[in-house]
CSV table of C-alpha atoms in Angstrom, one decimal:
chain,number,residue,atom,x,y,z
A,1,MET,CA,0.0,0.0,0.0
A,2,PRO,CA,2.8,2.5,-0.8
A,3,ASP,CA,0.4,5.0,-2.5
A,4,LEU,CA,-2.0,5.1,0.5
A,5,SER,CA,0.9,5.5,3.0
A,6,TYR,CA,2.2,8.4,0.9
A,7,ALA,CA,-1.2,10.0,0.7
A,8,LEU,CA,-1.8,9.7,4.5
A,9,ASN,CA,1.6,11.2,5.1
A,10,LEU,CA,0.7,14.2,3.0
A,11,ALA,CA,-2.6,14.7,4.9
A,12,ALA,CA,-0.9,14.1,8.3
A,13,SER,CA,-2.0,17.4,9.7
A,14,GLU,CA,-5.7,16.9,9.0
A,15,LEU,CA,-5.5,13.3,10.3
A,16,THR,CA,-3.8,14.6,13.4
A,17,LEU,CA,-6.7,17.0,14.0
A,18,ALA,CA,-9.4,14.5,13.1
A,19,ILE,CA,-8.1,11.7,15.3
A,20,GLY,CA,-7.3,14.1,18.1
A,21,ALA,CA,-10.9,15.6,18.0
A,22,LEU,CA,-12.4,12.1,18.3
A,23,VAL,CA,-10.1,11.3,21.3
A,24,LEU,CA,-11.0,14.6,22.9
A,25,LEU,CA,-14.7,13.9,22.3
A,26,LEU,CA,-14.4,10.5,24.1
A,27,LEU,CA,-12.5,12.1,26.9
A,28,GLY,CA,-15.1,14.8,27.3
A,29,ALA,CA,-17.9,12.2,27.2
A,30,PHE,CA,-16.3,10.2,30.0
A,31,ILE,CA,-15.3,13.1,32.3
A,32,GLY,CA,-18.3,15.3,31.7
A,33,GLU,CA,-18.7,19.1,31.7
A,34,LYS,CA,-15.8,19.4,34.3
A,35,SER,CA,-13.4,18.6,31.5
A,36,ALA,CA,-14.1,21.9,29.5
A,37,ARG,CA,-10.9,23.6,30.7
A,38,LEU,CA,-8.8,20.4,30.1
A,39,ILE,CA,-10.3,19.9,26.6
A,40,SER,CA,-9.6,23.5,25.7
A,41,ILE,CA,-5.9,23.2,26.8
A,42,LEU,CA,-5.5,19.9,24.9
A,43,SER,CA,-7.2,21.4,21.8
A,44,VAL,CA,-4.8,24.3,21.7
A,45,ALA,CA,-1.9,21.8,22.0
A,46,LEU,CA,-3.5,19.7,19.2
A,47,LEU,CA,-3.8,22.7,16.9
A,48,VAL,CA,-0.2,23.9,17.5
A,49,ALA,CA,1.0,20.3,16.9
A,50,ALA,CA,-1.0,20.1,13.7
A,51,SER,CA,0.6,23.4,12.5
A,52,ALA,CA,4.0,21.9,13.2
A,53,VAL,CA,3.1,18.7,11.3
A,54,ALA,CA,1.9,20.8,8.4
A,55,ALA,CA,5.0,23.0,8.3
A,56,THR,CA,7.4,20.0,8.4
A,57,GLY,CA,5.4,17.7,6.1
A,58,PRO,CA,6.2,16.7,2.5
A,59,LEU,CA,5.0,18.3,-0.7
A,60,GLY,CA,3.0,16.5,-3.3
A,61,GLN,CA,-0.4,15.4,-4.6
A,62,ALA,CA,-2.5,12.5,-3.5
A,63,PHE,CA,-5.8,10.8,-4.2
A,64,ASN,CA,-5.5,11.3,-8.0
A,65,GLY,CA,-4.8,15.0,-7.6
A,66,ALA,CA,-7.8,15.7,-5.3
A,67,TYR,CA,-5.5,16.6,-2.4
A,68,VAL,CA,-2.6,19.1,-3.0
A,69,ALA,CA,0.2,19.9,-0.5
A,70,ASP,CA,2.1,22.8,-2.0
A,71,PRO,CA,3.8,25.7,-0.3
A,72,LEU,CA,0.6,27.8,-0.4
A,73,ALA,CA,-1.4,25.1,1.3
A,74,ILE,CA,1.3,24.7,4.0
A,75,TYR,CA,1.5,28.4,4.7
A,76,ALA,CA,-2.3,28.7,4.9
A,77,LYS,CA,-2.7,25.7,7.2
A,78,VAL,CA,-0.1,27.0,9.7
A,79,ALA,CA,-1.9,30.4,9.8
A,80,ILE,CA,-5.4,28.7,10.0
A,81,TYR,CA,-4.4,26.3,12.8
A,82,LEU,CA,-2.7,28.9,14.9
A,83,ALA,CA,-5.6,31.3,14.4
A,84,SER,CA,-8.0,28.5,15.5
A,85,ALA,CA,-5.8,28.0,18.6
A,86,VAL,CA,-6.1,31.7,19.5
A,87,ALA,CA,-9.9,31.4,19.1
A,88,VAL,CA,-10.0,28.5,21.5
A,89,VAL,CA,-8.0,30.5,24.1
A,90,LEU,CA,-10.4,33.5,23.7
A,91,GLY,CA,-13.5,31.2,23.8
A,92,GLY,CA,-12.3,29.3,26.9
A,93,GLY,CA,-12.2,32.3,29.1
A,94,TRP,CA,-15.5,33.7,27.7
A,95,MET,CA,-17.3,30.4,28.4
A,96,GLN,CA,-16.1,30.4,32.0
A,97,ARG,CA,-17.2,34.0,32.5
A,98,THR,CA,-20.7,33.4,30.9
A,99,HIS,CA,-21.2,30.1,32.8
A,100,ILE,CA,-21.8,28.0,29.7
A,101,ALA,CA,-18.5,26.2,29.6
A,102,ARG,CA,-18.9,22.9,27.7
A,103,PHE,CA,-16.2,20.7,26.3
A,104,GLU,CA,-17.8,20.6,22.8
A,105,PHE,CA,-16.8,24.2,22.0
A,106,PRO,CA,-13.0,23.7,21.4
A,107,ILE,CA,-13.7,20.3,19.7
A,108,LEU,CA,-16.0,22.1,17.2
A,109,ILE,CA,-13.3,24.6,16.4
A,110,VAL,CA,-10.8,21.7,15.8
A,111,LEU,CA,-13.3,20.0,13.5
A,112,ALA,CA,-13.8,23.2,11.6
A,113,ALA,CA,-10.0,23.4,11.3
A,114,VAL,CA,-10.0,20.0,9.6
A,115,GLY,CA,-12.4,21.3,7.0
A,116,MET,CA,-10.4,24.5,6.5
A,117,GLY,CA,-7.2,22.3,6.0
A,118,MET,CA,-9.1,20.4,3.3
A,119,MET,CA,-10.2,23.6,1.6
A,120,VAL,CA,-6.7,25.0,1.1
A,121,SER,CA,-5.5,21.6,-0.2
A,122,SER,CA,-8.4,21.0,-2.6
A,123,GLY,CA,-7.3,19.8,-6.1
A,124,ASP,CA,-10.7,19.1,-7.6
A,125,LEU,CA,-14.4,20.0,-7.2
A,126,ILE,CA,-15.2,17.1,-4.9
A,127,SER,CA,-12.6,17.9,-2.3
A,128,LEU,CA,-13.5,21.6,-2.6
A,129,TYR,CA,-17.1,20.8,-1.7
A,130,VAL,CA,-16.2,18.3,1.1
A,131,GLY,CA,-13.8,20.9,2.7
A,132,VAL,CA,-16.4,23.7,2.5
A,133,GLU,CA,-19.1,21.6,4.0
A,134,LEU,CA,-16.9,20.1,6.7
A,135,HIS,CA,-15.9,23.4,8.1
A,136,SER,CA,-19.4,24.9,7.5
A,137,LEU,CA,-21.2,22.3,9.6
A,138,ALA,CA,-19.1,23.0,12.6
A,139,LEU,CA,-19.4,26.8,12.1
A,140,TYR,CA,-23.2,26.6,12.0
A,141,VAL,CA,-23.3,25.0,15.4
A,142,LEU,CA,-20.7,27.5,16.8
A,143,ALA,CA,-22.8,30.5,15.6
A,144,ALA,CA,-25.7,29.3,17.7
A,145,TYR,CA,-23.6,28.0,20.5
A,146,HIS,CA,-25.1,30.3,23.2
A,147,ARG,CA,-28.5,28.6,22.5
A,148,ASP,CA,-30.3,30.4,25.4
A,149,ASP,CA,-29.5,33.8,23.8
A,150,LEU,CA,-32.2,34.8,21.2
A,151,LYS,CA,-29.8,36.7,19.0
A,152,ALA,CA,-27.3,33.8,18.9
A,153,SER,CA,-30.0,31.4,17.9
A,154,GLU,CA,-31.2,33.7,15.2
A,155,ALA,CA,-27.6,34.2,14.0
A,156,GLY,CA,-27.1,30.4,13.8
A,157,LEU,CA,-30.4,29.9,11.9
A,158,LYS,CA,-29.6,32.7,9.4
A,159,TYR,CA,-26.1,31.4,8.8
A,160,PHE,CA,-27.4,27.9,8.3
A,161,VAL,CA,-30.2,28.8,5.8
A,162,LEU,CA,-28.1,31.2,3.8
A,163,GLY,CA,-25.1,28.7,4.0
A,164,ALA,CA,-27.4,26.1,2.4
A,165,LEU,CA,-28.2,28.5,-0.4
A,166,SER,CA,-24.5,29.0,-1.1
A,167,SER,CA,-23.9,25.3,-1.1
A,168,GLY,CA,-26.6,25.0,-3.7
A,169,LEU,CA,-24.9,27.6,-5.8
A,170,LEU,CA,-21.6,25.8,-5.4
A,171,LEU,CA,-23.1,22.4,-6.4
A,172,TYR,CA,-25.0,23.8,-9.4
A,173,GLY,CA,-21.8,25.6,-10.7
A,174,SER,CA,-19.7,22.4,-10.1
A,175,SER,CA,-22.2,20.2,-11.9
A,176,LEU,CA,-22.3,22.5,-14.9
A,177,ILE,CA,-18.5,22.6,-15.0
A,178,TYR,CA,-18.3,18.9,-14.7
A,179,GLY,CA,-21.0,18.5,-17.4
A,180,PHE,CA,-19.0,20.6,-19.9
A,181,ALA,CA,-15.4,19.7,-19.0
A,182,GLY,CA,-16.0,16.0,-18.2
A,183,SER,CA,-13.7,16.1,-15.2
A,184,MET,CA,-13.6,17.2,-11.6
A,185,ARG,CA,-9.9,17.8,-11.5
A,186,PHE,CA,-8.7,21.5,-11.8
A,187,GLU,CA,-5.9,20.5,-14.2
A,188,ASP,CA,-8.3,18.8,-16.6
A,189,ILE,CA,-10.8,21.7,-16.3
A,190,ALA,CA,-8.0,24.1,-17.1
A,191,ALA,CA,-7.0,22.2,-20.2
A,192,TYR,CA,-10.6,22.0,-21.4
A,193,ALA,CA,-11.3,25.7,-20.6
A,194,THR,CA,-8.2,26.8,-22.6
A,195,ALA,CA,-9.3,24.7,-25.7
A,196,ASN,CA,-13.1,25.2,-25.4
A,197,PRO,CA,-14.0,28.5,-23.6
A,198,GLY,CA,-17.7,28.2,-24.2
A,199,PRO,CA,-20.5,30.1,-22.5
A,200,GLY,CA,-21.7,26.9,-20.6
A,201,LEU,CA,-18.5,26.5,-18.8
A,202,ILE,CA,-18.3,30.2,-18.0
A,203,PHE,CA,-21.9,30.0,-16.7
A,204,GLY,CA,-20.9,27.3,-14.3
A,205,LEU,CA,-17.8,29.3,-13.3
A,206,VAL,CA,-20.0,32.3,-12.3
A,207,PHE,CA,-22.1,30.1,-10.0
A,208,LEU,CA,-19.0,28.7,-8.5
A,209,ILE,CA,-17.7,32.2,-7.8
A,210,CYS,CA,-21.1,33.2,-6.3
A,211,GLY,CA,-20.9,30.3,-3.9
A,212,LEU,CA,-17.4,31.1,-2.8
A,213,ALA,CA,-18.1,34.8,-2.5
A,214,PHE,CA,-20.8,33.9,0.1
A,215,LYS,CA,-18.2,32.1,2.1
A,216,VAL,CA,-15.9,35.1,2.2
A,217,SER,CA,-18.8,37.5,2.8
A,218,ALA,CA,-18.1,39.6,-0.3
A,219,ALA,CA,-20.9,41.8,-1.6
A,220,PRO,CA,-23.5,41.2,-2.9
A,221,PHE,CA,-23.4,37.9,-1.0
A,222,HIS,CA,-22.7,39.5,2.3
A,223,MET,CA,-26.3,39.5,3.7
A,224,TRP,CA,-25.6,37.1,6.5
A,225,THR,CA,-22.5,38.9,7.8
A,226,PRO,CA,-23.8,41.9,9.9
A,227,ASP,CA,-26.5,39.8,11.6
A,228,VAL,CA,-24.2,36.8,12.4
A,229,TYR,CA,-21.4,39.1,13.6
A,230,GLU,CA,-23.9,40.9,15.9
A,231,GLY,CA,-25.7,37.8,17.2
A,232,ALA,CA,-23.1,35.1,17.5
A,233,PRO,CA,-20.8,34.9,20.6
A,234,THR,CA,-17.8,37.3,20.3
A,235,PRO,CA,-15.1,34.5,20.4
A,236,VAL,CA,-17.0,32.7,17.6
A,237,VAL,CA,-17.1,35.9,15.5
A,238,ALA,CA,-13.4,36.3,16.1
A,239,LEU,CA,-12.9,32.9,14.5
A,240,PHE,CA,-15.4,33.6,11.7
A,241,ALA,CA,-13.5,36.8,10.7
A,242,THR,CA,-10.1,35.2,10.5
A,243,ALA,CA,-9.3,31.5,9.8
A,244,PRO,CA,-12.3,30.5,7.7
A,245,LYS,CA,-11.8,33.6,5.5
A,246,MET,CA,-8.1,32.8,5.0
A,247,ALA,CA,-9.2,29.2,4.0
A,248,ALA,CA,-11.9,30.5,1.6
A,249,MET,CA,-9.6,33.0,0.0
A,250,VAL,CA,-6.9,30.4,-0.7
A,251,LEU,CA,-9.6,28.1,-2.1
A,252,PHE,CA,-10.9,31.0,-4.2
A,253,ALA,CA,-7.4,31.5,-5.6
A,254,ARG,CA,-6.8,27.8,-6.2
A,255,ALA,CA,-10.1,27.1,-8.0
A,256,LEU,CA,-9.8,30.1,-10.3
A,257,SER,CA,-6.0,30.1,-11.0
A,258,GLU,CA,-5.6,26.3,-11.3
A,259,GLY,CA,-8.9,25.5,-12.9
A,260,PHE,CA,-9.6,28.5,-15.1
A,261,LEU,CA,-6.3,30.3,-15.7
A,262,GLY,CA,-7.0,30.3,-19.4
A,263,ALA,CA,-10.3,32.1,-18.8
A,264,HIS,CA,-8.7,34.8,-16.6
A,265,ASP,CA,-10.2,37.6,-18.7
A,266,GLN,CA,-13.7,36.3,-18.0
A,267,TRP,CA,-13.5,35.6,-14.3
A,268,ALA,CA,-11.4,38.7,-13.6
A,269,GLN,CA,-14.4,40.8,-14.7
A,270,VAL,CA,-16.7,39.1,-12.3
A,271,LEU,CA,-14.2,39.5,-9.4
A,272,ILE,CA,-13.7,43.2,-10.2
A,273,LEU,CA,-17.5,43.8,-10.0
A,274,ILE,CA,-17.5,41.9,-6.6
A,275,CYS,CA,-14.6,44.0,-5.4
A,276,LEU,CA,-16.3,47.3,-6.3
A,277,ALA,CA,-19.6,46.2,-4.7
A,278,SER,CA,-17.7,45.2,-1.5
A,279,PHE,CA,-15.9,48.6,-1.4
A,280,VAL,CA,-19.3,50.4,-1.6
A,281,VAL,CA,-21.2,48.2,0.8
A,282,GLY,CA,-18.3,47.9,3.4
A,283,ALA,CA,-17.3,51.5,3.4
A,284,TRP,CA,-20.7,53.2,3.3
A,285,GLY,CA,-22.6,50.5,5.2
A,286,GLY,CA,-20.3,50.9,8.2
A,287,LEU,CA,-21.1,54.6,8.6
A,288,ALA,CA,-24.6,54.0,9.9
A,289,GLN,CA,-23.6,51.3,12.5
A,290,LYS,CA,-23.8,51.8,16.3
A,291,ASP,CA,-22.9,48.2,17.3
A,292,ILE,CA,-19.2,47.5,17.3
A,293,GLN,CA,-19.5,44.0,16.0
A,294,ARG,CA,-21.8,45.1,13.1
A,295,LEU,CA,-19.3,47.8,12.3
A,296,LEU,CA,-16.5,45.2,12.1
A,297,ALA,CA,-18.8,43.1,9.9
A,298,TYR,CA,-19.0,45.9,7.3
A,299,SER,CA,-15.3,46.6,7.7
A,300,SER,CA,-14.6,42.9,6.9
A,301,ILE,CA,-16.8,43.2,3.7
A,302,ALA,CA,-14.6,46.1,2.5
A,303,ASN,CA,-11.4,44.3,3.4
A,304,ILE,CA,-12.4,41.1,1.5
A,305,GLY,CA,-12.9,43.4,-1.5
A,306,TYR,CA,-9.2,44.5,-1.2
A,307,ALA,CA,-8.0,40.9,-0.8
A,308,LEU,CA,-10.1,39.7,-3.9
A,309,LEU,CA,-8.3,42.4,-5.9
A,310,GLY,CA,-5.1,40.4,-5.4
A,311,ILE,CA,-6.7,37.3,-6.9
A,312,ALA,CA,-8.3,39.3,-9.7
A,313,ALA,CA,-4.8,40.4,-10.8
A,314,GLY,CA,-4.2,36.8,-11.8
A,315,THR,CA,-0.4,37.0,-11.2
A,316,GLU,CA,2.1,35.6,-8.7
A,317,GLN,CA,2.5,39.1,-7.3
A,318,GLY,CA,-1.2,39.3,-6.8
A,319,LEU,CA,-1.4,35.9,-5.0
A,320,GLN,CA,1.5,37.0,-2.7
A,321,ALA,CA,-0.3,40.3,-2.0
A,322,MET,CA,-3.5,38.5,-1.1
A,323,ILE,CA,-1.8,36.1,1.4
A,324,THR,CA,0.2,39.0,3.0
A,325,PHE,CA,-3.0,41.1,3.3
A,326,MET,CA,-5.0,38.2,4.8
A,327,THR,CA,-2.2,37.4,7.3
A,328,LEU,CA,-2.0,41.0,8.5
A,329,TYR,CA,-5.8,41.4,8.5
A,330,MET,CA,-6.2,38.3,10.7
A,331,ILE,CA,-3.8,39.7,13.3
A,332,ASP,CA,-5.6,43.1,13.4
A,333,THR,CA,-9.0,41.4,13.6
A,334,PHE,CA,-8.0,39.2,16.5
A,335,GLY,CA,-6.7,42.2,18.3
A,336,PHE,CA,-10.1,44.0,17.9
A,337,PHE,CA,-12.2,41.1,19.1
A,338,ALA,CA,-9.8,40.2,22.0
A,339,ILE,CA,-10.0,43.8,23.3
A,340,LEU,CA,-13.8,43.8,22.8
A,341,LEU,CA,-13.9,40.6,25.0
A,342,SER,CA,-11.9,42.4,27.6
A,343,LEU,CA,-14.3,45.4,28.0
A,344,SER,CA,-17.3,45.2,30.2
A,345,ARG,CA,-19.1,47.3,32.8
A,346,ASN,CA,-21.0,45.7,35.8
A,347,GLY,CA,-20.6,42.4,33.9
A,348,ARG,CA,-22.3,43.7,30.8
A,349,PRO,CA,-20.1,43.6,27.6
A,350,ILE,CA,-19.4,46.9,25.9
A,351,ARG,CA,-21.1,46.5,22.5
A,352,THR,CA,-22.0,49.9,21.2
A,353,ILE,CA,-19.6,52.5,19.9
A,354,ALA,CA,-21.0,55.2,22.2
A,355,ASP,CA,-20.0,53.0,25.2
A,356,LEU,CA,-16.3,53.7,24.4
A,357,ALA,CA,-16.6,57.4,25.2
A,358,GLY,CA,-14.0,58.5,27.8
A,359,LEU,CA,-12.3,55.1,27.8
A,360,LYS,CA,-8.9,56.7,28.2
A,361,THR,CA,-9.5,57.6,31.9
A,362,ASP,CA,-10.4,54.0,32.8
A,363,ARG,CA,-8.1,52.0,30.5
A,364,PRO,CA,-5.3,54.1,28.9
A,365,LEU,CA,-3.3,51.1,27.6
A,366,THR,CA,-6.4,49.5,26.0
A,367,THR,CA,-7.3,52.9,24.5
A,368,VAL,CA,-3.8,53.0,22.9
A,369,ALA,CA,-4.2,49.5,21.6
A,370,ILE,CA,-7.6,50.2,20.0
A,371,THR,CA,-6.2,53.4,18.5
A,372,ILE,CA,-3.3,51.5,16.9
A,373,LEU,CA,-5.6,48.7,15.6
A,374,SER,CA,-8.1,51.3,14.2
A,375,LEU,CA,-5.3,53.2,12.4
A,376,SER,CA,-4.0,49.9,11.1
A,377,VAL,CA,-7.3,48.7,9.7
A,378,LEU,CA,-8.0,52.0,8.0
A,379,GLY,CA,-4.6,51.7,6.3
A,380,MET,CA,-2.6,54.5,7.9
A,381,PRO,CA,1.2,54.2,7.3
A,382,PRO,CA,3.3,52.7,8.8
A,383,PHE,CA,0.8,50.4,10.6
A,384,SER,CA,0.4,46.8,9.3
A,385,GLY,CA,-2.9,47.5,7.5
A,386,PHE,CA,-1.1,50.0,5.3
A,387,TRP,CA,1.4,47.4,4.1
A,388,GLY,CA,-1.4,44.9,3.3
A,389,LYS,CA,-3.1,47.5,1.1
A,390,TYR,CA,0.2,48.6,-0.4
A,391,TYR,CA,0.9,45.1,-1.7
A,392,VAL,CA,-2.7,44.5,-3.0
A,393,PHE,CA,-3.1,47.9,-4.7
A,394,GLY,CA,0.5,47.5,-6.2
A,395,ALA,CA,-0.4,44.1,-7.6
A,396,ALA,CA,-3.7,45.5,-9.1
A,397,ALA,CA,-1.9,48.4,-10.7
A,398,SER,CA,0.8,46.1,-12.2
A,399,SER,CA,-2.0,44.1,-13.9
A,400,GLY,CA,-3.7,47.2,-15.3
A,401,TYR,CA,-6.4,47.5,-12.7
A,402,TRP,CA,-5.3,50.8,-11.3
A,403,VAL,CA,-8.8,52.3,-11.6
A,404,VAL,CA,-10.1,49.6,-9.3
A,405,GLY,CA,-7.2,50.2,-7.0
A,406,ALA,CA,-8.1,53.9,-6.9
A,407,ALA,CA,-11.7,53.0,-6.1
A,408,GLY,CA,-10.3,50.9,-3.2
A,409,LEU,CA,-8.3,53.9,-1.9
A,410,VAL,CA,-11.5,56.1,-2.0
A,411,ALA,CA,-13.3,53.3,0.0
A,412,SER,CA,-10.5,53.4,2.5
A,413,VAL,CA,-10.9,57.1,3.0
A,414,VAL,CA,-14.6,56.7,3.6
A,415,ALA,CA,-14.1,53.8,6.0
A,416,ALA,CA,-11.5,55.9,7.9
A,417,PHE,CA,-14.4,58.0,9.2
A,418,TYR,CA,-15.9,55.4,11.4
A,419,TYR,CA,-12.5,54.4,12.8
A,420,LEU,CA,-11.6,58.0,13.5
A,421,ARG,CA,-15.0,58.4,15.2
A,422,ILE,CA,-14.0,55.6,17.6
A,423,ILE,CA,-10.6,57.3,18.3
A,424,LYS,CA,-12.3,60.7,18.9
A,425,LEU,CA,-14.9,59.1,21.3
A,426,MET,CA,-12.2,57.4,23.4
A,427,TRP,CA,-9.7,60.3,23.7
A,428,PHE,CA,-11.7,63.5,23.5
A,429,ASP,CA,-15.4,62.8,24.6
A,430,PRO,CA,-16.2,62.5,28.3
A,431,ALA,CA,-18.1,59.4,29.5
A,432,PRO,CA,-21.8,60.1,30.2
A,433,GLU,CA,-22.7,61.1,33.7
A,434,GLY,CA,-23.1,58.1,36.0
A,435,THR,CA,-21.2,55.7,33.8
A,436,ALA,CA,-19.6,52.9,35.8
A,437,LYS,CA,-15.9,52.0,35.6
A,438,THR,CA,-14.9,49.1,33.4
A,439,ASP,CA,-14.6,45.7,35.0
A,440,LYS,CA,-11.2,44.1,35.5
A,441,ALA,CA,-10.2,42.7,32.2
A,442,PRO,CA,-9.7,38.9,31.6
A,443,VAL,CA,-6.0,38.2,31.3
A,444,GLU,CA,-6.0,36.2,28.1
A,445,ALA,CA,-8.2,38.6,26.1
A,446,GLN,CA,-6.3,41.7,27.3
A,447,TRP,CA,-2.8,40.3,26.5
A,448,ILE,CA,-3.9,38.9,23.1
A,449,GLY,CA,-5.3,42.3,22.3
A,450,TRP,CA,-2.2,44.1,23.4
A,451,ALA,CA,0.1,41.7,21.6
A,452,CYS,CA,-1.9,42.1,18.3
A,453,ALA,CA,-1.7,45.9,18.7
A,454,ALA,CA,2.0,45.7,19.3
A,455,PHE,CA,2.5,43.7,16.2
A,456,SER,CA,0.4,46.1,14.1
A,457,PHE,CA,2.9,48.8,15.2
A,458,PRO,CA,5.9,48.8,15.7
A,459,LEU,CA,6.7,45.0,15.4
A,460,VAL,CA,5.3,44.8,11.9
A,461,ILE,CA,8.4,46.6,10.6
A,462,VAL,CA,10.5,43.7,11.7
A,463,GLY,CA,7.7,41.1,11.0
A,464,LEU,CA,7.6,42.1,7.3
A,465,THR,CA,11.2,41.0,6.9
A,466,TRP,CA,10.2,37.4,7.5
A,467,LEU,CA,6.6,37.6,6.3
A,468,GLU,CA,7.6,38.8,2.9
A,469,PRO,CA,9.9,35.9,2.0
A,470,LEU,CA,7.4,33.4,3.4
A,471,THR,CA,4.5,34.7,1.3
A,472,ARG,CA,6.8,34.8,-1.7
A,473,ILE,CA,7.7,31.2,-1.3
A,474,ALA,CA,4.0,30.3,-0.9
A,475,ALA,CA,3.0,32.2,-4.0
A,476,THR,CA,6.0,30.9,-6.1
A,477,GLY,CA,5.3,27.3,-5.1
A,478,PHE,CA,1.6,27.5,-5.8
A,479,GLY,CA,0.5,24.4,-7.6
A,480,ALA,CA,3.9,22.8,-7.3
A,481,GLY,CA,3.0,20.1,-4.9
């Protein structure tokens, strides 16, 4: 069985997570709810171990090309598994404080990580769909994890119903592509698309793009994002905004660049339209928001538009720009949500932007951290968000999409307003009369928030010296598994 051994060796990180999740599930079932803390610690160790296995594993293809382990997949898996580990840490503390600690929470995140690993290694339409559904099923449950909370239940239901719709779009597009190309493998589809670029195949491709656009919450397929961000538990939203989006963006790039490279002119037009729609919805939609998590939802829609611009470029430079942007965006986003988890008054979480007024008197260091993260996400130099946009807009301009890049810059200027409003409220506006002091911050959330802010500035200056070569290796080795 030499081929099976080789294939299992390639997929060792997913196997580690899958077997580990089953063992943890049995452990939790035997010990009961008291095991929640132990299972959280073991889940973090499992995710870190899986990232080490992925980083040191071999490159290649398995299962007749359905599974690809190339430098891009390896890079994305390490980022996804480490981000999932951070989400488990944030969620563990939150569960203890809200008295709903259950051992299933970290296990669901581990199972979602298995699906995300599959997504970034997909080499054909079957593995693409299996990976997407594997991670989606765990995320549906996580969205409604706080089942006694009406908003959380509503968020979970909306995410499930609209997720089923996106799955339908993915399946319909995949069946059309298979019907015309006669193969599920991206390589075979690419060969057919180059020789026979007919309207039927392009029609299927558009449906495939629509299904994937839903997963990354790009406009006009973003309708689930504000409600789920507002209703789902904050640690779950922190996960939604980071690891699954990195997985979906890499899958997006792999499906289009490997399966339809010869039809770049056709799918680039669709992506450009999605980018422009995301700029408009994300930038202008955020202006009217009062809830911080809804604001971050609209911010994520705009940022996904920037990242898609890298894929639309259709070049190695564009792919590297997209990976760099997503990595820096994940760190900024984790910082925001960690700080949000650390802020409460009389046990009630701070959720509205108005609640941040006068925060500098209570929590000066946290105020500095939020200021840094806000300036980073709006793209102010030399914060990390600026470098992400610098790479993406540079790649777009190199491919001739400088007008779209200029539209992205305009959207950044508009989006800057709602981040500057947060900074003004914290530093210059007094807290309303009778406002209670903030509660003592949870250690893990506070330190993760501060660490992310420190990376956004000034550590990013040093961090880019190792991030840039790593992302270049990932982009250069794309498809070379």
